[in-house]
Amino acid sequence: MQAMANELVGAAHAENLLGVGEHRRNFQRLSRLFDEGAVELSKAREVVDMMDLAYGREGLFESRRRELSKQLAAQNALFRIRSNASLINNLSGSFAGNAERILSAERDKTTSAIGFAKIVILATGVGAVLIALASAMFVARYVTANITSISNAMMRLAQGDRATRLPQKLAANDEIGILQRSFRVFRANALRLDRMNQRLNRQNALFERVFLNITDGVAITDPEGRLTAVNPSFSKTLRLDPSLNPVGAEIQVVLRSSILAENKSNWRFDESFAGFSEIHGDNGLVIEIRRNALPEGGGVWLFSDATERRQVQDRLRQIQHIEGLGKVAGEVAHDFGNILSSIASNVHLVEQSRTNAQTDTYFYRMRNALEIGTSLVQRLLAFAKKQALMPEVIDLNELIAGLIDLIEVSLKDGVALETQPGVGPNYVLADPGQLESAILNLCLNADQSIKSAGRIRVSIRRPDKSTTVVSVTDTGSGMDKATQLRAFEPFFSTRSGENGTGLGLAMVYGFMKQSGGDAAICSKCGIGTKVSLSFPTAQVASETPREIASGQTALLVEDDPDTMRQTASCLENEGFSVTPASTLEGAMTHLDKIEHLDLLVTDLNLDDGKTGWPLVKQCEDKFADCQIIVVSGRLPERFFDGCEQLKARTVALVEKPFSQEKLESALQGRRCGACA
Ligand SMILES: Nc1ncnc2c1ncn2[C@@H]1O[C@H](COP(=O)(O)OP(=O)(O)O)[C@@H](O)[C@H]1O
Ligand SMILES: [Mg+2]
């Protein structure tokens, strides 16, 4: 039993399944001993208990076996776990190795990739920097330069330089291009504006010129009738004080202080006036007044001095009237002349066969009446432009010179006669006898208009190349307007009785018209009268071929080198061999030396206040045939002023600037300008 228990205990403590089996087999063997009855009965119970304990499913051996099996299984499992763990370890080691390798390979790859990436990044960076630089340069060169050039051009354009342009490159299709195109549009607009401005300025300037220079007075008034603008002719036309500016004043007040106020009529020119009116003043003054209302109130006033126009119209009417009278006079004179000549021939026949001496007185009276009638007829024919004229080319200077004596004896004491010949010869085509009679007639009229003492001047001038005028001016009573208008009418006379036939001026008028000229009167009461006879200048110089003075000698005295050169070449063109002298002394010395001289041309005012007259005098004394021309920028009022001792002879006075034409006319009219 003990052994069985030991076996049980041994089994319980067995370390392995073999030990358990061993103990079991030992127990079984012992238990079989028990079965064989070797064991005392007292102990049988305990053995059965021990057997219960030992066998069965829950018996010790089985439990121990199961426990050991489980231990074994656990150990196996542990082992397997361990082996698996080692496997896993190995695997993980190899995996880690692989992974390491792969990683290292990847690392290598990554490193090279990074290296490449670095290079790429670097290259990209460099590229980017280069691009940035290029862009910067592009911006600097293209954008900035273009913008600068455009903005500069804009500034120049804004400052008024319209010639400014952009380079004529094709504009790109970018913002710069848009800017350039904008600039061109801007410039085109600026130019168009300029043109418009210029047009406006021109128009303004034109309006201003018209406003400033129009001979009519223009005034603009506001709705209250105050002057807001006037032109210079306003004050002139209305004879206002030119130093006063009427702007701001009421037009009514201004007009009341003007020449219009002298008019007696009851005029009322204020803002209520509209349309046209005219005011007549003394001495034929006529002022026309027009006012147009402005849409916004106020008005534009126009004051026109129509005096001259009216005079011209009056003159035209006068001419028409005289022409009409001329026709009648011509017809009457013609028929009356025939009657007179028939009476005259019959009177002559009766006179031949007269028997009674007493009839002599009757015949004498008849002859007188016939002479008066014939003279009347002749004068009427002259007025009617129907007298027989024998025109020829005459130099007016010569004609007047020859008439002076006759005029002088016809004038009353106290009346002085002055003549003022024209420069150079003054050729006209006229009947010399009738012209003399016309001038004489004018002088007689002038003489009659002078009460006790006064002056009559007969002058000749050429206002232009084509006209030559001879005028008779007196300091007599003058004529009023009505007389002036009718003075040329036949039989119009203000002189009473025998003194006036009213045919003098009528004859003069008819003669002048018949000669292709005209007669005009300019007169002022109390001041005097000027009657002017104007002729077309006769073209004599061009008809006669010019003589070239070949081989002739001339002395030219001139202190100004330029004038000297120019005058010398004019003289040389005429064929003269010229000796120049720049001083009076030099010229005098030359005159002393030479034996012959054809022409002396001397400046009148030489240096040091000396004049050319002593030279003229010496030349005149030494060379009787020498022609003398005195040239001056300031002609003396009268010929030979300052050298009265000179004889009247061949001296021509020529005004500077000297010209070939003036020289030619001075050379041709050798006697022109001769005057005492
Ligand atoms: N020089 C003059 N000065 C003033 N009145 C003049 C002058 N010449 C002419 N008249 C005026 O013209 C009028 C006409 O002149 P005219 O035909 O010569 O006739 P008459 O001398 O016979 O009167 C004169 O009566 C005179 O009133
Ligand atoms: Mg007369």
XYZ file of C-alpha atoms in Angstrom, residues 52-662:
611
model
C -10.119 5.443 -7.386
C -7.632 8.200 -6.978
C -5.259 6.665 -9.371
C -7.661 5.614 -12.191
C -10.589 7.035 -14.031
C -10.658 9.991 -16.169
C -10.046 12.208 -13.286
C -7.450 9.810 -11.851
C -4.056 10.997 -10.894
C -2.224 9.295 -13.620
C -4.553 10.522 -16.251
C -4.594 13.995 -14.870
C -0.807 13.937 -14.545
C -0.489 12.597 -18.017
C -2.817 15.228 -19.337
C -0.995 17.860 -17.429
C 2.349 16.660 -18.677
C 0.890 16.341 -22.163
C -0.323 19.857 -21.947
C 3.054 20.862 -20.599
C 4.615 19.024 -23.442
C 2.221 20.541 -25.926
C 2.959 23.900 -24.404
C 6.601 23.192 -24.582
C 6.116 22.037 -28.155
C 4.131 25.088 -28.869
C 6.755 27.184 -27.172
C 9.328 25.396 -29.139
C 7.432 25.931 -32.272
C 6.840 29.439 -31.302
C 10.495 29.768 -30.639
C 11.411 28.097 -33.838
C 8.825 30.145 -35.639
C 10.111 33.196 -33.866
C 13.582 32.340 -34.934
C 12.241 31.725 -38.392
C 10.482 34.946 -38.203
C 13.652 36.399 -36.835
C 15.546 34.984 -39.680
C 12.922 36.027 -42.108
C 12.716 39.415 -40.595
C 16.468 39.565 -40.606
C 16.608 38.651 -44.214
C 13.680 40.929 -44.853
C 15.376 43.658 -42.951
C 18.503 42.916 -44.936
C 16.543 43.013 -48.099
C 14.759 46.052 -46.951
C 18.075 47.500 -45.998
C 19.426 46.717 -49.382
C 16.362 47.995 -51.084
C 16.416 51.002 -48.880
C 20.048 51.557 -49.525
C 19.437 51.095 -53.241
C 16.490 53.415 -52.945
C 18.618 55.751 -50.889
C 21.251 55.658 -53.566
C 18.613 56.187 -56.168
C 17.050 58.937 -54.116
C 20.439 60.510 -53.528
C 21.208 60.496 -57.226
C 17.688 61.643 -57.903
C 18.152 64.381 -55.362
C 21.491 65.210 -56.940
C 19.799 65.322 -60.317
C 16.956 67.253 -58.853
C 19.457 69.625 -57.330
C 21.099 70.101 -60.694
C 17.711 70.509 -62.274
C 16.651 72.915 -59.561
C 19.949 74.732 -59.892
C 19.642 74.774 -63.647
C 16.037 75.840 -63.295
C 17.086 78.441 -60.769
C 19.836 79.716 -63.061
C 17.415 79.519 -65.942
C 14.839 81.388 -63.913
C 17.410 83.987 -62.934
C 18.476 84.276 -66.577
C 14.872 84.518 -67.650
C 14.268 87.047 -64.895
C 17.331 88.958 -66.065
C 16.221 88.683 -69.646
C 12.740 89.738 -68.611
C 14.200 92.597 -66.646
C 16.283 93.570 -69.646
C 13.276 93.144 -71.882
C 11.233 95.207 -69.478
C 14.044 97.708 -69.293
C 14.731 97.780 -72.999
C 11.362 97.148 -74.532
C 8.745 98.078 -72.003
C 10.554 100.798 -70.094
C 12.189 102.246 -73.177
C 8.927 102.221 -75.047
C 6.976 103.610 -72.136
C 9.653 106.251 -71.623
C 9.624 107.168 -75.278
C 5.826 107.232 -75.326
C 5.591 109.268 -72.139
C 8.321 111.648 -73.380
C 6.487 112.006 -76.642
C 3.284 112.607 -74.684
C 5.006 115.300 -72.638
C 6.386 116.968 -75.733
C 2.979 116.753 -77.314
C 1.400 118.234 -74.209
C 3.964 121.041 -74.317
C 2.854 121.823 -77.831
C 5.501 120.067 -79.900
C 3.211 118.617 -82.519
C 6.155 117.420 -84.638
C 6.972 114.799 -82.046
C 6.582 111.232 -83.297
C 7.214 107.680 -82.145
C 9.782 105.578 -84.019
C 8.112 104.268 -87.125
C 8.380 100.601 -86.042
C 5.491 98.322 -86.508
C 3.590 98.431 -83.275
C 3.443 95.077 -81.492
C 0.142 93.595 -80.576
C 0.732 94.060 -76.871
C 0.129 96.778 -74.318
C 3.039 98.784 -75.689
C 1.475 98.514 -79.104
C -1.842 99.641 -77.647
C -0.047 102.528 -75.959
C 1.672 103.462 -79.218
C -1.590 103.326 -81.096
C -3.220 105.343 -78.337
C -0.418 107.873 -78.642
C -0.990 108.116 -82.388
C -4.704 108.609 -81.880
C -3.912 111.154 -79.182
C -1.483 112.928 -81.508
C -3.945 112.852 -84.375
C -6.562 114.318 -82.044
C -4.115 116.922 -80.807
C -3.292 117.858 -84.409
C -6.971 117.998 -85.270
C -7.529 120.157 -82.202
C -4.611 122.323 -83.262
C -6.061 122.674 -86.717
C -9.420 123.550 -85.237
C -7.732 125.990 -82.879
C -5.796 127.489 -85.733
C -8.963 127.806 -87.774
C -10.722 129.360 -84.813
C -7.757 131.648 -84.157
C -7.684 132.634 -87.809
C -11.383 133.346 -87.715
C -11.005 135.231 -84.448
C -8.066 137.153 -85.859
C -10.094 137.872 -88.976
C -13.060 139.037 -86.928
C -10.741 141.058 -84.742
C -8.998 142.557 -87.783
C -12.351 143.372 -89.313
C -13.621 144.749 -86.011
C -10.479 146.836 -85.478
C -9.959 147.976 -89.037
C -13.446 148.391 -90.389
C -13.896 152.038 -91.264
C -17.376 152.014 -89.768
C -17.778 152.513 -86.049
C -19.074 149.372 -84.364
C -20.486 149.294 -80.841
C -22.087 146.514 -78.866
C -24.519 147.331 -76.079
C -25.946 145.250 -73.264
C -29.697 145.066 -72.568
C -29.391 148.173 -70.346
C -27.960 150.148 -73.238
C -24.432 150.313 -71.876
C -21.488 149.923 -74.259
C -19.696 146.624 -73.817
C -17.311 146.906 -76.779
C -16.395 149.505 -79.375
C -13.876 149.498 -82.209
C -11.380 152.327 -82.867
C -13.515 153.693 -85.713
C -16.399 154.276 -83.278
C -14.744 157.296 -81.657
C -13.367 158.439 -84.997
C -16.696 158.302 -86.812
C -18.571 160.043 -84.022
C -15.708 162.544 -83.497
C -15.353 161.566 -79.834
C -12.309 162.329 -77.752
C -10.020 159.404 -78.705
C -8.346 159.430 -75.274
C -11.656 158.552 -73.554
C -12.833 154.974 -73.474
C -16.616 154.951 -73.870
C -16.985 151.298 -72.801
C -19.293 151.086 -69.794
C -21.085 154.328 -70.562
C -24.666 154.486 -71.773
C -24.827 154.731 -75.552
C -27.380 157.497 -75.355
C -25.038 159.599 -73.234
C -22.093 158.867 -75.525
C -24.078 159.805 -78.628
C -25.195 163.057 -77.030
C -21.555 164.051 -76.624
C -20.735 163.125 -80.222
C -20.948 164.956 -83.537
C -24.551 163.734 -83.804
C -25.518 166.171 -81.063
C -24.681 169.066 -83.388
C -27.543 168.010 -85.586
C -30.701 169.926 -84.890
C -33.193 167.185 -85.691
C -34.930 165.459 -82.838
C -33.191 162.166 -82.878
C -33.565 159.568 -80.210
C -31.020 156.779 -80.361
C -31.313 154.531 -77.366
C -31.911 150.824 -76.927
C -35.441 151.218 -78.290
C -34.053 152.250 -81.683
C -33.928 149.596 -84.383
C -33.202 149.650 -88.086
C -31.621 152.490 -90.034
C -31.387 156.237 -89.756
C -29.050 158.978 -90.860
C -27.900 162.289 -89.483
C -26.777 165.232 -91.636
C -24.294 167.681 -90.216
C -22.354 170.702 -91.400
C -20.033 170.562 -94.415
C -21.994 167.745 -96.000
C -21.362 165.369 -93.079
C -23.619 162.332 -93.263
C -23.581 159.662 -90.540
C -25.622 156.537 -91.151
C -26.797 154.672 -88.065
C -27.914 151.064 -87.987
C -28.856 148.968 -85.013
C -29.596 145.270 -84.928
C -30.966 143.739 -81.764
C -29.086 140.761 -80.315
C -31.112 137.682 -79.377
C -29.993 137.782 -75.751
C -30.720 141.510 -75.424
C -28.641 144.532 -76.278
C -27.642 145.311 -79.823
C -24.964 145.873 -82.433
C -24.673 149.462 -83.595
C -23.004 150.475 -86.831
C -22.061 154.091 -87.471
C -20.932 154.811 -91.029
C -19.468 158.079 -92.179
C -21.214 158.291 -95.543
C -19.949 161.793 -96.269
C -17.440 160.696 -98.883
C -19.818 158.221 -100.489
C -22.486 160.860 -100.672
C -19.969 163.249 -102.207
C -19.096 160.644 -104.813
C -22.783 160.033 -105.449
C -23.354 163.776 -105.670
C -20.427 164.056 -108.036
C -21.835 161.270 -110.147
C -25.190 162.970 -110.245
C -23.409 166.196 -111.076
C -21.524 164.538 -113.892
C -24.700 162.983 -115.261
C -26.415 166.326 -115.010
C -23.558 168.109 -116.742
C -23.369 165.429 -119.418
C -27.077 165.986 -120.093
C -26.573 169.713 -120.221
C -23.579 169.187 -122.499
C -25.690 167.340 -124.996
C -28.300 170.085 -125.056
C -25.640 172.771 -125.182
C -23.902 170.991 -128.042
C -27.067 170.783 -130.104
C -28.042 174.383 -129.382
C -24.543 175.662 -130.019
C -24.316 173.784 -133.278
C -27.610 175.137 -134.632
C -27.026 178.529 -133.108
C -23.578 178.609 -134.685
C -25.090 177.908 -138.104
C -27.598 180.688 -137.600
C -24.835 183.034 -136.523
C -22.665 182.245 -139.514
C -25.616 182.781 -141.843
C -26.326 186.147 -140.187
C -22.623 186.989 -140.316
C -22.308 186.327 -144.053
C -25.438 188.271 -144.809
C -24.305 191.145 -142.598
C -21.053 191.083 -144.509
C -22.928 191.326 -147.848
C -25.137 194.155 -146.652
C -22.058 195.889 -145.240
C -20.424 195.757 -148.689
C -23.355 197.415 -150.377
C -24.106 199.975 -147.700
C -24.999 203.510 -148.891
C -25.388 205.349 -145.655
C -22.511 206.145 -143.318
C -24.914 206.258 -140.459
C -25.421 202.541 -140.761
C -21.755 202.007 -139.678
C -22.801 202.173 -136.056
C -25.453 199.515 -136.602
C -22.982 197.296 -138.419
C -20.461 197.776 -135.603
C -23.034 196.696 -133.051
C -24.047 193.744 -135.174
C -20.405 192.607 -135.541
C -19.936 192.874 -131.799
C -23.062 190.871 -131.187
C -21.891 188.317 -133.730
C -18.479 188.045 -132.057
C -20.044 187.580 -128.671
C -22.437 185.034 -130.109
C -19.590 183.183 -131.854
C -17.480 183.119 -128.713
C -20.468 181.866 -126.775
C -21.022 179.154 -129.337
C -17.358 178.169 -129.153
C -17.429 177.963 -125.412
C -20.629 175.972 -125.486
C -19.036 173.626 -128.015
C -16.026 173.327 -125.759
C -18.299 172.425 -122.870
C -20.160 169.966 -125.089
C -16.781 168.370 -125.944
C -17.326 169.290 -129.547
C -14.669 171.873 -130.178
C -11.982 171.150 -132.716
C -8.883 170.179 -130.766
C -5.335 169.767 -132.024
C -3.722 167.609 -129.393
C 0.024 167.159 -129.207
C 2.469 165.807 -126.637
C 3.441 168.648 -124.358
C 5.565 168.858 -121.261
C 3.360 170.507 -118.646
C 6.414 172.004 -116.941
C 7.278 173.804 -120.168
C 3.740 174.868 -120.837
C 3.317 176.400 -117.386
C 6.706 178.076 -117.592
C 5.616 179.742 -120.833
C 2.253 180.788 -119.392
C 3.472 182.388 -116.180
C 3.941 185.867 -117.620
C 0.458 185.918 -119.125
C -1.141 184.753 -115.882
C 0.794 187.262 -113.810
C -0.395 190.237 -115.823
C -3.998 189.058 -115.447
C -3.876 188.932 -111.656
C -4.756 191.838 -109.446
C -2.211 193.410 -107.125
C -1.806 191.572 -103.864
C -2.211 188.152 -105.443
C 1.065 186.201 -105.613
C 1.605 183.433 -108.129
C 3.659 180.351 -107.259
C 4.521 177.496 -109.542
C 5.589 174.058 -108.488
C 6.783 172.073 -111.477
C 6.812 168.292 -111.402
C 9.924 166.153 -111.120
C 11.233 165.309 -114.559
C 9.296 166.027 -117.713
C 5.544 165.631 -117.390
C 4.247 164.742 -120.796
C 0.554 164.850 -121.617
C -1.367 164.680 -124.879
C -3.524 167.808 -125.185
C -4.321 170.839 -127.318
C -1.759 173.318 -125.923
C -3.812 176.422 -126.789
C -6.943 175.091 -125.086
C -4.959 173.850 -122.128
C -3.380 177.269 -121.693
C -6.799 178.847 -121.887
C -8.176 176.377 -119.320
C -5.325 177.073 -116.855
C -5.695 180.794 -117.420
C -9.416 180.472 -116.754
C -8.783 178.661 -113.493
C -6.274 181.313 -112.426
C -8.779 184.051 -113.220
C -11.449 182.318 -111.156
C -8.933 181.961 -108.357
C -8.016 185.612 -108.655
C -11.694 186.571 -108.507
C -12.219 184.480 -105.372
C -9.443 186.344 -103.541
C -10.802 189.519 -102.051
C -7.691 191.666 -101.640
C -4.558 189.628 -101.119
C -3.743 185.959 -101.386
C -1.780 183.269 -103.156
C -2.353 181.180 -106.239
C -0.229 178.093 -106.816
C 0.004 176.236 -110.086
C 1.517 172.837 -109.411
C 2.244 169.715 -111.385
C 2.574 166.304 -109.866
C 2.362 162.676 -110.791
C 0.396 160.771 -108.107
C 1.137 157.588 -110.000
C 2.988 156.629 -113.152
C -0.077 156.808 -115.356
C -1.534 160.128 -114.196
C -0.254 163.657 -114.398
C -2.153 166.374 -112.562
C -1.980 170.125 -112.886
C -3.703 171.958 -110.041
C -4.582 175.585 -109.425
C -4.907 176.271 -105.727
C -5.972 179.543 -104.218
C -6.438 181.058 -100.792
C -9.729 182.661 -101.816
C -13.275 182.505 -100.545
C -13.847 178.821 -101.327
C -17.190 177.370 -102.367
C -20.057 176.002 -100.401
C -21.348 172.548 -101.232
C -24.150 173.729 -103.486
C -21.788 175.878 -105.538
C -19.294 173.027 -105.808
C -22.011 170.753 -107.127
C -23.039 173.169 -109.849
C -19.748 174.913 -110.641
C -19.151 172.954 -113.863
C -22.639 173.663 -115.194
C -22.757 176.041 -118.133
C -24.169 179.447 -117.228
C -23.909 178.734 -113.522
C -22.289 181.705 -111.874
C -22.380 183.303 -108.491
C -20.834 186.417 -109.912
C -23.209 189.164 -110.739
C -23.338 191.210 -113.906
C -20.621 191.184 -116.490
C -18.179 189.394 -114.217
C -19.736 185.992 -114.602
C -20.848 184.095 -117.640
C -20.808 180.738 -115.912
C -18.957 179.262 -118.866
C -15.378 179.238 -117.571
C -15.444 175.990 -115.593
C -17.917 174.453 -118.058
C -15.376 174.949 -120.834
C -12.558 173.599 -118.716
C -14.629 170.542 -117.860
C -15.632 169.865 -121.468
C -12.075 170.318 -122.665
C -10.670 167.955 -120.053
C -13.237 165.284 -120.832
C -12.594 165.653 -124.533
C -8.852 165.269 -123.885
C -9.377 161.972 -122.012
C -8.791 163.541 -118.615
C -10.951 164.878 -115.821
C -11.500 167.977 -113.717
C -12.261 167.998 -110.017
C -12.909 170.649 -107.385
C -11.859 170.529 -103.775
C -12.958 173.556 -101.833
C -13.643 174.776 -98.326
C -15.517 177.931 -97.511
C -13.171 180.573 -96.190
C -10.079 178.478 -96.811
C -9.689 178.245 -100.572
C -10.173 176.137 -103.636
C -8.153 173.641 -105.577
C -9.177 172.726 -109.096
C -7.254 169.740 -110.441
C -6.960 168.746 -114.067
C -5.762 165.181 -114.454
C -4.373 163.716 -117.672
C -3.237 160.276 -118.602
C 0.564 160.485 -118.704
C 1.800 160.405 -122.289
C 4.276 157.567 -122.865
C 6.958 159.514 -124.640
C 10.040 157.902 -123.202
C 9.195 154.449 -124.452
C 8.365 155.694 -127.938
C 11.705 157.404 -128.491
C 14.594 154.962 -128.603
C 16.959 155.595 -125.742
C 20.275 157.160 -126.679
C 23.224 155.475 -125.141
C 25.879 157.995 -124.212
C 28.767 155.934 -125.404
C 32.145 157.483 -124.739
C 30.679 160.312 -122.653
C 32.218 161.229 -119.320
C 30.503 161.453 -115.974
C 31.687 162.551 -112.554
C 29.849 160.772 -109.738
C 30.074 162.300 -106.251
C 28.676 160.117 -103.484
C 29.859 159.508 -99.906
C 28.015 156.221 -99.390
C 29.981 153.323 -100.963
C 26.887 151.161 -101.654
C 24.981 153.982 -103.312
C 28.171 154.880 -105.194
C 28.438 151.350 -106.620
C 24.770 151.193 -107.554
C 24.652 154.644 -109.151
C 27.920 154.021 -111.022
C 26.533 150.848 -112.545
C 23.367 152.721 -113.617
C 25.557 155.344 -115.316
C 27.734 152.718 -116.965
C 24.604 151.027 -118.288
C 23.863 154.308 -120.024
C 27.300 154.225 -121.652
C 29.070 156.768 -119.448
C 32.649 156.419 -118.419
C 32.372 157.178 -114.689
C 34.894 158.931 -112.444
C 33.912 158.382 -108.794
C 34.601 160.875 -106.002
C 33.598 160.294 -102.410
C 34.321 163.808 -101.106
C 33.545 167.331 -102.189
C 37.258 168.218 -102.239
C 38.122 165.235 -104.415
C 35.359 166.127 -106.853
C 36.421 169.812 -106.954
C 40.013 168.817 -107.685
C 38.822 166.540 -110.489
C 36.683 169.323 -111.981
C 39.726 171.628 -111.920
C 41.839 169.111 -113.792
C 39.513 168.058 -116.617
C 38.755 169.901 -119.856
C 35.407 168.369 -120.643
C 32.529 166.782 -118.736
C 29.190 165.505 -120.071
C 27.455 164.676 -116.813
C 27.801 165.506 -113.156
C 25.837 163.345 -110.704
C 26.232 164.555 -107.146
C 24.706 163.683 -103.814
C 23.117 166.772 -102.284
C 24.048 166.106 -98.676
C 27.663 165.053 -98.392
C 29.663 164.221 -95.297
C 30.559 166.921 -92.731
C 27.325 168.805 -93.455
C 28.624 169.920 -96.881
C 26.249 170.121 -99.834
C 26.769 169.388 -103.508
C 25.711 172.897 -104.564
C 29.271 174.428 -104.772
C 30.153 171.561 -107.088
C 27.074 172.221 -109.206
C 28.016 175.905 -109.334
C 31.608 175.211 -110.387
C 30.463 172.687 -112.982
C 27.888 175.140 -114.328
C 30.531 177.850 -114.619
C 33.162 175.669 -116.247
C 31.187 173.325 -118.524
C 28.263 175.081 -120.165
C 26.907 171.913 -121.815
C 27.360 169.581 -118.892
C 24.198 167.948 -117.670
C 23.790 168.028 -113.909
C 21.840 165.635 -111.769
C 21.488 166.288 -108.042
C 20.532 163.225 -106.012
C 19.103 163.430 -102.511
C 17.291 161.389 -99.910
C 15.757 164.597 -98.570
C 14.638 166.797 -101.417
C 14.649 170.504 -100.601
C 11.232 172.128 -100.479
C 12.152 174.233 -103.462
C 14.774 173.710 -106.136
C 17.976 175.486 -105.306
C 17.016 176.193 -101.735
C 20.385 176.913 -100.197
C 22.005 177.894 -103.506
C 19.898 180.730 -104.821
C 22.754 182.188 -106.831
C 22.558 179.287 -109.257
C 21.210 180.065 -112.661
C 18.145 178.194 -113.813
C 19.574 175.639 -116.174
C 20.049 172.006 -116.807
C 19.779 170.660 -113.302
C 17.631 167.642 -112.529
C 16.786 166.722 -109.009
C 16.374 162.995 -108.384
C 15.093 161.514 -105.173
C 16.929 158.559 -103.627
C 16.917 155.615 -104.008
C 18.501 156.105 -107.387
C 17.336 153.789 -110.147
C 17.996 153.165 -113.806
C 14.499 154.384 -114.594
C 14.972 157.625 -112.683
